[in-house]
Amino acid sequence: MEKLKCGHELCKDCKIQIVEISGPICPVCKAVFGKMQGNQPPGTMQWRSDRVSLPGFFHCGTITIDYYIPHGTQTDKHPNPGKHYYGTQRTAYLPDNKEGREVVRLLKKAFDQKLIFTVGTSRTTGSVDQVTWNDIHHKTCMSGGPQGFGYPDDNYLSRVRDELKDKGIK
């Protein structure tokens, strides 16, 4: 038996099987016990600070994040290996304050672990074989509130930190 960081125990064969199926996540308490690695295609993540403020964050600027994932060919980690996929360009926004700077650092870590995007079917357009967001939410509009994927949204930063934590990103 092997003891995980969370204190639960698994036999070696069970641990190997769990990692292959769902990643290094304890099946009992869902704690991450290793480094999660996603199937995001290669691309870039860049960010910059802008002076304009976001609604709800009037005394700081904005961190603008630009993601670029070019078109490519799906690997065996994607739904249709060998088939073409369509890339994407996305822009997201965070307040340029202490918590926003911490979140962008965590998002960069998640990007480097290939957890931000995946290849699949778009939930908004229904298009198949394209790069889509994975399970980490982003604010893609500066305004419009939560329903418009923008600000103000008082709980967004804590929610996205929880989503990152669920992926083992701290």
C-alpha atoms as an extended CHARMM CRD file, in Angstrom:
* protein
*
       170  EXT
         1         1  MET       CA              0.0000000000        0.0000000000        0.0000000000  PROA      1               0.0000000000
         2         2  GLU       CA              1.1050000000        3.5310000000       -0.7260000000  PROA      2               0.0000000000
         3         3  LYS       CA              0.0470000000        6.5060000000        1.4010000000  PROA      3               0.0000000000
         4         4  LEU       CA             -0.9780000000        9.6430000000       -0.5030000000  PROA      4               0.0000000000
         5         5  LYS       CA             -0.4010000000       13.2420000000        0.6840000000  PROA      5               0.0000000000
         6         6  CYS       CA             -4.0110000000       13.3480000000        1.8670000000  PROA      6               0.0000000000
         7         7  GLY       CA             -3.4910000000       10.2860000000        4.0880000000  PROA      7               0.0000000000
         8         8  HSD       CA             -5.5120000000        7.7970000000        2.0530000000  PROA      8               0.0000000000
         9         9  GLU       CA             -3.8280000000        4.5900000000        0.9180000000  PROA      9               0.0000000000
        10        10  LEU       CA             -3.8420000000        2.8580000000       -2.4700000000  PROA      10              0.0000000000
        11        11  CYS       CA             -2.1090000000       -0.2440000000       -3.7330000000  PROA      11              0.0000000000
        12        12  LYS       CA              0.5540000000        0.4680000000       -6.3650000000  PROA      12              0.0000000000
        13        13  ASP       CA             -1.4780000000       -1.0230000000       -9.2520000000  PROA      13              0.0000000000
        14        14  CYS       CA             -4.5980000000        0.9570000000       -8.2510000000  PROA      14              0.0000000000
        15        15  LYS       CA             -2.5920000000        4.1860000000       -8.0880000000  PROA      15              0.0000000000
        16        16  ILE       CA             -1.1790000000        3.6020000000      -11.5800000000  PROA      16              0.0000000000
        17        17  GLN       CA             -4.6520000000        2.8830000000      -12.9530000000  PROA      17              0.0000000000
        18        18  ILE       CA             -6.1750000000        5.9680000000      -11.2960000000  PROA      18              0.0000000000
        19        19  VAL       CA             -3.4370000000        8.2490000000      -12.6710000000  PROA      19              0.0000000000
        20        20  GLU       CA             -4.0200000000        6.8570000000      -16.1930000000  PROA      20              0.0000000000
        21        21  ILE       CA             -7.8000000000        7.3560000000      -15.9980000000  PROA      21              0.0000000000
        22        22  SER       CA             -8.3090000000       10.5940000000      -14.0760000000  PROA      22              0.0000000000
        23        23  GLY       CA             -4.8700000000       11.9890000000      -13.2730000000  PROA      23              0.0000000000
        24        24  PRO       CA             -3.2010000000       12.1460000000       -9.8620000000  PROA      24              0.0000000000
        25        25  ILE       CA             -6.4300000000       12.6840000000       -7.8920000000  PROA      25              0.0000000000
        26        26  CYS       CA             -7.3510000000       10.7340000000       -4.7660000000  PROA      26              0.0000000000
        27        27  PRO       CA            -10.5410000000        8.7540000000       -5.5200000000  PROA      27              0.0000000000
        28        28  VAL       CA            -11.7410000000        9.2250000000       -1.9220000000  PROA      28              0.0000000000
        29        29  CYS       CA            -11.2840000000       12.9450000000       -1.1990000000  PROA      29              0.0000000000
        30        30  LYS       CA            -10.3410000000       14.3330000000       -4.6620000000  PROA      30              0.0000000000
        31        31  ALA       CA             -7.0590000000       15.8300000000       -3.3710000000  PROA      31              0.0000000000
        32        32  VAL       CA             -4.3510000000       16.1370000000       -6.0300000000  PROA      32              0.0000000000
        33        33  PHE       CA             -1.3280000000       14.0180000000       -5.1000000000  PROA      33              0.0000000000
        34        34  GLY       CA              0.9190000000       14.7320000000       -8.0640000000  PROA      34              0.0000000000
        35        35  LYS       CA              1.4020000000       17.1410000000      -10.9420000000  PROA      35              0.0000000000
        36        36  MET       CA             -1.6090000000       17.2400000000      -13.2520000000  PROA      36              0.0000000000
        37        37  GLN       CA             -0.8200000000       17.4400000000      -16.9490000000  PROA      37              0.0000000000
        38        38  GLY       CA             -3.5170000000       18.3030000000      -19.4820000000  PROA      38              0.0000000000
        39        39  ASN       CA             -3.7740000000       17.8040000000      -23.2410000000  PROA      39              0.0000000000
        40        40  GLN       CA             -3.6890000000       21.4550000000      -24.3110000000  PROA      40              0.0000000000
        41        41  PRO       CA             -2.0640000000       21.9280000000      -27.7290000000  PROA      41              0.0000000000
        42        42  PRO       CA              1.0690000000       24.0860000000      -27.9660000000  PROA      42              0.0000000000
        43        43  GLY       CA              0.6130000000       27.8420000000      -27.9100000000  PROA      43              0.0000000000
        44        44  THR       CA              1.4920000000       31.0460000000      -26.1090000000  PROA      44              0.0000000000
        45        45  MET       CA              0.2350000000       33.0390000000      -23.1320000000  PROA      45              0.0000000000
        46        46  GLN       CA              1.2550000000       36.6820000000      -22.6980000000  PROA      46              0.0000000000
        47        47  TRP       CA             -0.0190000000       39.4170000000      -20.4230000000  PROA      47              0.0000000000
        48        48  ARG       CA              0.3980000000       43.1140000000      -19.9070000000  PROA      48              0.0000000000
        49        49  SER       CA             -0.8160000000       45.8180000000      -17.5560000000  PROA      49              0.0000000000
        50        50  ASP       CA             -3.2090000000       48.4600000000      -18.8150000000  PROA      50              0.0000000000
        51        51  ARG       CA             -4.2540000000       51.6580000000      -17.0220000000  PROA      51              0.0000000000
        52        52  VAL       CA             -7.9990000000       51.2920000000      -17.5630000000  PROA      52              0.0000000000
        53        53  SER       CA             -9.9460000000       49.9710000000      -14.5480000000  PROA      53              0.0000000000
        54        54  LEU       CA            -12.4400000000       47.1300000000      -14.4960000000  PROA      54              0.0000000000
        55        55  PRO       CA            -15.9440000000       47.6610000000      -13.0490000000  PROA      55              0.0000000000
        56        56  GLY       CA            -15.7240000000       46.8880000000       -9.3340000000  PROA      56              0.0000000000
        57        57  PHE       CA            -11.9410000000       47.4990000000       -9.2640000000  PROA      57              0.0000000000
        58        58  PHE       CA            -11.7500000000       51.2600000000       -9.7130000000  PROA      58              0.0000000000
        59        59  HSD       CA             -8.4100000000       51.9620000000       -8.0390000000  PROA      59              0.0000000000
        60        60  CYS       CA             -6.2070000000       49.6540000000      -10.0880000000  PROA      60              0.0000000000
        61        61  GLY       CA             -5.5140000000       48.9210000000      -13.7140000000  PROA      61              0.0000000000
        62        62  THR       CA             -6.2140000000       45.7770000000      -15.7140000000  PROA      62              0.0000000000
        63        63  ILE       CA             -4.1130000000       42.7270000000      -16.5240000000  PROA      63              0.0000000000
        64        64  THR       CA             -4.8890000000       41.7360000000      -20.1110000000  PROA      64              0.0000000000
        65        65  ILE       CA             -4.0160000000       38.1260000000      -20.9460000000  PROA      65              0.0000000000
        66        66  ASP       CA             -3.6280000000       37.0490000000      -24.5750000000  PROA      66              0.0000000000
        67        67  TYR       CA             -3.6980000000       33.3460000000      -25.4600000000  PROA      67              0.0000000000
        68        68  TYR       CA             -2.8120000000       32.0060000000      -28.8980000000  PROA      68              0.0000000000
        69        69  ILE       CA             -3.1450000000       28.3530000000      -29.8970000000  PROA      69              0.0000000000
        70        70  PRO       CA             -2.5060000000       27.7720000000      -33.6400000000  PROA      70              0.0000000000
        71        71  HSD       CA             -4.2560000000       25.1680000000      -35.7930000000  PROA      71              0.0000000000
        72        72  GLY       CA             -2.6900000000       21.7170000000      -35.6550000000  PROA      72              0.0000000000
        73        73  THR       CA             -3.1190000000       17.9580000000      -35.6800000000  PROA      73              0.0000000000
        74        74  GLN       CA             -4.7000000000       16.0830000000      -32.7870000000  PROA      74              0.0000000000
        75        75  THR       CA             -2.5290000000       13.7080000000      -30.7850000000  PROA      75              0.0000000000
        76        76  ASP       CA             -3.5240000000       10.4410000000      -29.1120000000  PROA      76              0.0000000000
        77        77  LYS       CA             -4.5790000000       12.5400000000      -26.0930000000  PROA      77              0.0000000000
        78        78  HSD       CA             -7.3350000000       14.2210000000      -28.1370000000  PROA      78              0.0000000000
        79        79  PRO       CA            -10.7390000000       12.9190000000      -29.3340000000  PROA      79              0.0000000000
        80        80  ASN       CA             -9.7120000000       12.3270000000      -32.9940000000  PROA      80              0.0000000000
        81        81  PRO       CA             -5.9670000000       11.5210000000      -33.2420000000  PROA      81              0.0000000000
        82        82  GLY       CA             -4.4230000000       12.4870000000      -36.5680000000  PROA      82              0.0000000000
        83        83  LYS       CA             -7.3080000000       14.7950000000      -37.4820000000  PROA      83              0.0000000000
        84        84  HSD       CA             -6.9150000000       18.5610000000      -37.9220000000  PROA      84              0.0000000000
        85        85  TYR       CA             -8.0860000000       20.8980000000      -35.1600000000  PROA      85              0.0000000000
        86        86  TYR       CA             -8.8180000000       24.6080000000      -35.3410000000  PROA      86              0.0000000000
        87        87  GLY       CA             -6.8320000000       26.8640000000      -33.0410000000  PROA      87              0.0000000000
        88        88  THR       CA             -7.9810000000       29.9320000000      -31.1620000000  PROA      88              0.0000000000
        89        89  GLN       CA             -7.0350000000       33.3690000000      -29.9240000000  PROA      89              0.0000000000
        90        90  ARG       CA             -8.5670000000       34.4590000000      -26.6170000000  PROA      90              0.0000000000
        91        91  THR       CA             -8.2290000000       37.5160000000      -24.4100000000  PROA      91              0.0000000000
        92        92  ALA       CA             -9.0400000000       37.5670000000      -20.6990000000  PROA      92              0.0000000000
        93        93  TYR       CA             -8.9840000000       40.2160000000      -17.9760000000  PROA      93              0.0000000000
        94        94  LEU       CA             -7.9920000000       40.4480000000      -14.3180000000  PROA      94              0.0000000000
        95        95  PRO       CA             -7.7150000000       43.4210000000      -11.9810000000  PROA      95              0.0000000000
        96        96  ASP       CA             -4.1150000000       44.6000000000      -11.6770000000  PROA      96              0.0000000000
        97        97  ASN       CA             -3.9500000000       44.2920000000       -7.9040000000  PROA      97              0.0000000000
        98        98  LYS       CA             -2.2220000000       41.8530000000       -5.5460000000  PROA      98              0.0000000000
        99        99  GLU       CA             -4.8490000000       39.1090000000       -5.9670000000  PROA      99              0.0000000000
       100       100  GLY       CA             -5.0530000000       39.5800000000       -9.7550000000  PROA      100             0.0000000000
       101       101  ARG       CA             -1.2650000000       39.2960000000      -10.0690000000  PROA      101             0.0000000000
       102       102  GLU       CA             -1.3750000000       36.1000000000       -7.9820000000  PROA      102             0.0000000000
       103       103  VAL       CA             -4.1270000000       34.6590000000      -10.2010000000  PROA      103             0.0000000000
       104       104  VAL       CA             -2.1950000000       35.4290000000      -13.4050000000  PROA      104             0.0000000000
       105       105  ARG       CA              0.8280000000       33.6260000000      -11.8910000000  PROA      105             0.0000000000
       106       106  LEU       CA             -1.3870000000       30.6000000000      -11.1540000000  PROA      106             0.0000000000
       107       107  LEU       CA             -2.9360000000       30.7370000000      -14.6390000000  PROA      107             0.0000000000
       108       108  LYS       CA              0.5620000000       30.7130000000      -16.1570000000  PROA      108             0.0000000000
       109       109  LYS       CA              1.3830000000       27.6230000000      -14.1070000000  PROA      109             0.0000000000
       110       110  ALA       CA             -1.8440000000       25.9710000000      -15.3280000000  PROA      110             0.0000000000
       111       111  PHE       CA             -1.0290000000       26.9790000000      -18.9250000000  PROA      111             0.0000000000
       112       112  ASP       CA              2.4420000000       25.4450000000      -18.6220000000  PROA      112             0.0000000000
       113       113  GLN       CA              0.8240000000       22.2370000000      -17.3470000000  PROA      113             0.0000000000
       114       114  LYS       CA             -1.4880000000       22.2910000000      -20.3970000000  PROA      114             0.0000000000
       115       115  LEU       CA             -4.6710000000       22.7260000000      -18.3440000000  PROA      115             0.0000000000
       116       116  ILE       CA             -6.2630000000       25.9120000000      -19.7700000000  PROA      116             0.0000000000
       117       117  PHE       CA             -7.4230000000       24.6070000000      -23.1730000000  PROA      117             0.0000000000
       118       118  THR       CA             -8.3350000000       21.2880000000      -24.7680000000  PROA      118             0.0000000000
       119       119  VAL       CA             -9.5210000000       20.0440000000      -28.1670000000  PROA      119             0.0000000000
       120       120  GLY       CA            -13.1930000000       19.1740000000      -28.4720000000  PROA      120             0.0000000000
       121       121  THR       CA            -16.6010000000       20.5670000000      -29.3430000000  PROA      121             0.0000000000
       122       122  SER       CA            -17.3470000000       24.2190000000      -28.5980000000  PROA      122             0.0000000000
       123       123  ARG       CA            -20.1480000000       24.6690000000      -26.0620000000  PROA      123             0.0000000000
       124       124  THR       CA            -21.1200000000       28.0000000000      -27.6190000000  PROA      124             0.0000000000
       125       125  THR       CA            -20.9640000000       27.2490000000      -31.3740000000  PROA      125             0.0000000000
       126       126  GLY       CA            -21.1670000000       23.4460000000      -31.5110000000  PROA      126             0.0000000000
       127       127  SER       CA            -18.1070000000       23.3680000000      -33.7770000000  PROA      127             0.0000000000
       128       128  VAL       CA            -16.1140000000       20.1380000000      -33.5060000000  PROA      128             0.0000000000
       129       129  ASP       CA            -12.3400000000       19.5770000000      -33.5180000000  PROA      129             0.0000000000
       130       130  GLN       CA            -11.4850000000       22.9830000000      -32.1880000000  PROA      130             0.0000000000
       131       131  VAL       CA             -9.5490000000       24.3750000000      -29.2600000000  PROA      131             0.0000000000
       132       132  THR       CA            -11.9200000000       25.1650000000      -26.3980000000  PROA      132             0.0000000000
       133       133  TRP       CA            -11.6210000000       26.3210000000      -22.8070000000  PROA      133             0.0000000000
       134       134  ASN       CA            -11.0360000000       23.5400000000      -20.3060000000  PROA      134             0.0000000000
       135       135  ASP       CA            -12.4700000000       23.7780000000      -16.7590000000  PROA      135             0.0000000000
       136       136  ILE       CA            -10.8270000000       27.0130000000      -15.5970000000  PROA      136             0.0000000000
       137       137  HSD       CA            -13.1240000000       30.0050000000      -16.1040000000  PROA      137             0.0000000000
       138       138  HSD       CA            -11.8590000000       33.2960000000      -17.4990000000  PROA      138             0.0000000000
       139       139  LYS       CA            -13.3430000000       36.7730000000      -17.7800000000  PROA      139             0.0000000000
       140       140  THR       CA            -13.3330000000       37.4540000000      -21.5320000000  PROA      140             0.0000000000
       141       141  CYS       CA            -15.1800000000       40.7830000000      -21.2800000000  PROA      141             0.0000000000
       142       142  MET       CA            -14.2620000000       43.7910000000      -19.2050000000  PROA      142             0.0000000000
       143       143  SER       CA            -17.8840000000       44.5320000000      -18.3120000000  PROA      143             0.0000000000
       144       144  GLY       CA            -21.2740000000       42.8540000000      -18.3890000000  PROA      144             0.0000000000
       145       145  GLY       CA            -21.1650000000       41.0680000000      -15.0400000000  PROA      145             0.0000000000
       146       146  PRO       CA            -21.0400000000       37.2980000000      -14.5410000000  PROA      146             0.0000000000
       147       147  GLN       CA            -23.7520000000       36.5770000000      -17.1150000000  PROA      147             0.0000000000
       148       148  GLY       CA            -21.7000000000       38.4380000000      -19.7350000000  PROA      148             0.0000000000
       149       149  PHE       CA            -18.3500000000       36.8250000000      -18.7670000000  PROA      149             0.0000000000
       150       150  GLY       CA            -17.2150000000       40.1620000000      -17.3520000000  PROA      150             0.0000000000
       151       151  TYR       CA            -16.9780000000       42.4190000000      -14.3260000000  PROA      151             0.0000000000
       152       152  PRO       CA            -18.2240000000       43.3510000000      -11.8070000000  PROA      152             0.0000000000
       153       153  ASP       CA            -18.1760000000       39.8780000000      -10.2440000000  PROA      153             0.0000000000
       154       154  ASP       CA            -17.3070000000       40.0150000000       -6.5600000000  PROA      154             0.0000000000
       155       155  ASN       CA            -16.5480000000       36.2940000000       -6.2360000000  PROA      155             0.0000000000
       156       156  TYR       CA            -14.6770000000       35.5960000000       -9.4830000000  PROA      156             0.0000000000
       157       157  LEU       CA            -11.1180000000       35.7330000000       -8.1430000000  PROA      157             0.0000000000
       158       158  SER       CA            -11.8640000000       33.3350000000       -5.2820000000  PROA      158             0.0000000000
       159       159  ARG       CA            -13.8010000000       30.9990000000       -7.6380000000  PROA      159             0.0000000000
       160       160  VAL       CA            -10.9930000000       30.8270000000      -10.1780000000  PROA      160             0.0000000000
       161       161  ARG       CA             -8.4500000000       30.2220000000       -7.3860000000  PROA      161             0.0000000000
       162       162  ASP       CA            -10.6370000000       27.2870000000       -6.2230000000  PROA      162             0.0000000000
       163       163  GLU       CA            -10.7960000000       25.9090000000       -9.7660000000  PROA      163             0.0000000000
       164       164  LEU       CA             -7.0030000000       26.1440000000      -10.0090000000  PROA      164             0.0000000000
       165       165  LYS       CA             -6.5910000000       24.5250000000       -6.6000000000  PROA      165             0.0000000000
       166       166  ASP       CA             -8.8130000000       21.6370000000       -7.7560000000  PROA      166             0.0000000000
       167       167  LYS       CA             -6.2370000000       21.0660000000      -10.5130000000  PROA      167             0.0000000000
       168       168  GLY       CA             -3.3670000000       21.1120000000       -8.0000000000  PROA      168             0.0000000000
       169       169  ILE       CA             -2.2950000000       24.6610000000       -8.9210000000  PROA      169             0.0000000000
       170       170  LYS       CA             -1.3460000000       26.6070000000       -5.7720000000  PROA      170             0.0000000000
